Each structure stands twice: as C-alpha cells, then as structure tokens.
XYZ file of C-alpha atoms in Angstrom:
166
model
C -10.194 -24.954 -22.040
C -6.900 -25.729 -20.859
C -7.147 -26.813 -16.758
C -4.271 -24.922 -15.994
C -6.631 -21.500 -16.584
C -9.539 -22.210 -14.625
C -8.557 -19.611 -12.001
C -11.809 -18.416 -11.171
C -10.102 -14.559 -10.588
C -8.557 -15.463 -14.412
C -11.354 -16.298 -16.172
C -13.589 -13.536 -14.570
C -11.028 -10.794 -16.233
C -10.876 -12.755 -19.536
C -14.638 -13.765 -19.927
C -15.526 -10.882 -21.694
C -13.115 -10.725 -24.637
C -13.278 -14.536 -24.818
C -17.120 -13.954 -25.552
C -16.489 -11.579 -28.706
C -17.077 -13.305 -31.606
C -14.239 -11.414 -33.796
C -11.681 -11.976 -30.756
C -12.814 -15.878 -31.364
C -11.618 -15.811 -35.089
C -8.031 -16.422 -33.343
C -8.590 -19.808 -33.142
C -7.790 -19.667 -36.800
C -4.898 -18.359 -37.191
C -1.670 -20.312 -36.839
C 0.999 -18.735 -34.489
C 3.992 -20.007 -33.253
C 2.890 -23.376 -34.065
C -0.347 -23.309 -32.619
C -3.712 -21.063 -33.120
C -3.188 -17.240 -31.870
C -6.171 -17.986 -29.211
C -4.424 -20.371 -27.609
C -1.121 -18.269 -27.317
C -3.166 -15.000 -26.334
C -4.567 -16.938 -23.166
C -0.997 -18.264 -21.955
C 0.526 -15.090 -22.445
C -2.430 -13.723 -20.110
C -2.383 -16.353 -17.728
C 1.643 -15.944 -16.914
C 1.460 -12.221 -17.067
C -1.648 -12.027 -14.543
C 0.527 -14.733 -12.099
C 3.432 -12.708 -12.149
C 1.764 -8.835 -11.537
C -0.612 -10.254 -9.343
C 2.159 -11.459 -7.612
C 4.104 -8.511 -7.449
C 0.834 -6.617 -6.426
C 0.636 -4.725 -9.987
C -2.460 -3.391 -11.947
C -2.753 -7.406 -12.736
C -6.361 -6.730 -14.114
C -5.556 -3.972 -16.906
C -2.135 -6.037 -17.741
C -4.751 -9.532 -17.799
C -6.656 -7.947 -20.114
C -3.762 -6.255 -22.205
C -2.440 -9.249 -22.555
C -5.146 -11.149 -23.755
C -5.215 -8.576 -26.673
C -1.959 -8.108 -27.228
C -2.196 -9.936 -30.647
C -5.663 -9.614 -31.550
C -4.852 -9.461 -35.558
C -6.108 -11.825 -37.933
C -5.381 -11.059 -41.668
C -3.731 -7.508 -41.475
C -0.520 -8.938 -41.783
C -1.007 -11.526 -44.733
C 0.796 -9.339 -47.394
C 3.753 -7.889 -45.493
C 7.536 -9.347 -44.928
C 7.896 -10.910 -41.835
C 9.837 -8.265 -40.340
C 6.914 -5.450 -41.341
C 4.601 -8.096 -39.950
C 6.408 -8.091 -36.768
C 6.612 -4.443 -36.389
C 3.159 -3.172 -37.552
C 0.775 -5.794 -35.884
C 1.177 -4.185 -32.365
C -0.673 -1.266 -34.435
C -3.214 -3.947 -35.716
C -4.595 -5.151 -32.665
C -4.784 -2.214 -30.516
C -6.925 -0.743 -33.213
C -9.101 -4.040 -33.077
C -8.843 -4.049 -29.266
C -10.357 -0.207 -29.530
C -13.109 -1.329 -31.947
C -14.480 -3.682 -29.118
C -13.325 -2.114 -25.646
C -12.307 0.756 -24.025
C -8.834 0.728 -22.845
C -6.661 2.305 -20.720
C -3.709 3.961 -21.093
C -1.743 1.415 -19.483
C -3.325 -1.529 -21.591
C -2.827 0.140 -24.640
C 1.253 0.729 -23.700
C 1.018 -2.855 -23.299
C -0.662 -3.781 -26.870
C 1.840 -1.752 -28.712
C 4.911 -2.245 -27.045
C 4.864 -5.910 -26.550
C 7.069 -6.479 -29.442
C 10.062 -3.860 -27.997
C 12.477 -3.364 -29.222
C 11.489 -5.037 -32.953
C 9.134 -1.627 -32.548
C 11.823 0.668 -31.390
C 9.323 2.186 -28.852
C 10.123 1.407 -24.769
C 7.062 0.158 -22.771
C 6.082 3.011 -20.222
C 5.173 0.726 -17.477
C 6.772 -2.069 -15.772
C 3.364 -4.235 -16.991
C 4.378 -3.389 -20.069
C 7.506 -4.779 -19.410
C 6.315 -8.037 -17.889
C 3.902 -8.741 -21.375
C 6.686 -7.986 -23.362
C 8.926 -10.391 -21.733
C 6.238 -13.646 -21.101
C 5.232 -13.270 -24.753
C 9.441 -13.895 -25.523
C 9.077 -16.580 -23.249
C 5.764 -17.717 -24.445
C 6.898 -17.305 -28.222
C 9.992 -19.676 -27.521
C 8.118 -22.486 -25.470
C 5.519 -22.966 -28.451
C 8.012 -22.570 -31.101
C 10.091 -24.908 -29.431
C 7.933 -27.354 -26.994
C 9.749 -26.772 -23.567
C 8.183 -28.043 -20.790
C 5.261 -24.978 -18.819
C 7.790 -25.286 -16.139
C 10.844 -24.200 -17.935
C 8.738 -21.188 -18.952
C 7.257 -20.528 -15.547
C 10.644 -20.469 -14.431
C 12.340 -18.538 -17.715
C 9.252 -16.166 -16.921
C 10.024 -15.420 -12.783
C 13.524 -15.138 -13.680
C 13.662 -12.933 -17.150
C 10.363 -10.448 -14.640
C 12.646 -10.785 -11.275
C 16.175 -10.095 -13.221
C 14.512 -7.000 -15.249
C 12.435 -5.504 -12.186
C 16.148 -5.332 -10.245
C 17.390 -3.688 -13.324
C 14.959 -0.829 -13.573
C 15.274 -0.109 -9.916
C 18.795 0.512 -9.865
C-alpha cells in the first residue's frame, strides 16, 4: 500500500471494493505503464482530495473513481480507439455486477473518458474524475513528479469549476 493513501477517511470508502476478489484481478493488467490497481487508487485518492475539498459528494465520486476502470480483458480484441471508447461501458457493467451505484457514480464510470465518448459528464464530480484521470494518465505515462500532478490536478479542477459557473 502506497503511504501516501493511508487516510483513514480514504481507505474506509475504498475498503470494500479493494476486498473483491474480481476488482483485485487489476493488479494484472498493465495500464499506463503500471498495473490498472495501482492507477484506480491514485485516481481515487486525488479525486476524493479535491471534492472533499470543495465540500462535494466526495464519498460517491471516491468510490466512482475507484471503479472507473474496472475492466480486465473486454478490451483485448478491439483498436485502441474502440478500446478507449467502449471500456467506460465495461466497467460500469462490472461495477453493477458487484455494487449498487448511484446515479451520480455511474455518470462518473461512463463519462470519465469525455469527450473520446462524445457524452458530457452530468455532474461537476464527474468532471473532476474525468480530469485527475488526464492528469493521472499523463504522470504514469510520463513519470512527473505527484507534485506536478497535485498541482496540474488543483489547477485543470479550479480553472474548469470557474468555467462552468460563468
């Protein structure tokens, strides 16, 4: 376990789908350069941080988050853009297999890849997932340091969030 997610608040939300075996299989599959388990939790971690911080439904989005790529071999015989566009699909249908979601964590699960999907998040969680998985995404891909993407993160959240209120 990484130290950096041993917020107790964190891994109370988390514990749960960490303990399902089929969410484990993640730690098998290669993503961005490093096993989808291990992506899935920082993508969780920065998007509870941010909507906890601007006093969001942080728990839902947590959760969401965690799932947000909870596919393991749907993909295997697609292109990489049909890969990138139907696995949304893939892991909210394994996320409803194993818990019951919300409407607001399963806006988050499908539109996290907008607009590759062509279909706007609803809520401004949404949103947030959508952009710390970019962020995420780049950072493993390309080995910045976790304050360049806690920073890329606040800014990319802050700059949108002034956007939409306009």
């Amino acid at each position: 376990m990484n130290k950096q997610y041993l917020n107790e608040e964190f891994q109370t939300i988390i514990q749960p789908i960490l303990e399902n075996k089929e969410f484990r299989k993640t730690k098998e599959k290669c993503h961005h350069g490093i096993n989808r388990f291990e992506h899935l939790q920082r993508v969780s971690y920065y998007s509870y941080l941010i909507t906890k911080t601007l006093r969001l439904n942080y728990k839902e989005t947590t959760r969401a988050a965690l799932l947000h790529d909870f596919f393991l071999d749907e993909t295997e015989n697609e292109s990489s853009i049909k890969a990138l566009q139907n696995h949304p699909n893939y892991a909210l249908e394994n996320a409803r297999k194993y818990y019951q979601l919300t409407d607001r964590e399963e806006d988050i699960i499908k539109t996290h890849m907008f607009p590759v999907t062509f279909r706007p998040p609803k809520y401004l969680e949404s949103w947030i997932v959508d952009i710390v998985d970019d962020v995420a995404g780049m950072y493993e891909k390309y080995k910045s340091s976790c304050n360049e993407v806690k920073a890329a993160c606040t800014f990319l959240v802050i700059f949108f969030i002034n956007i939409i209120q306009k």
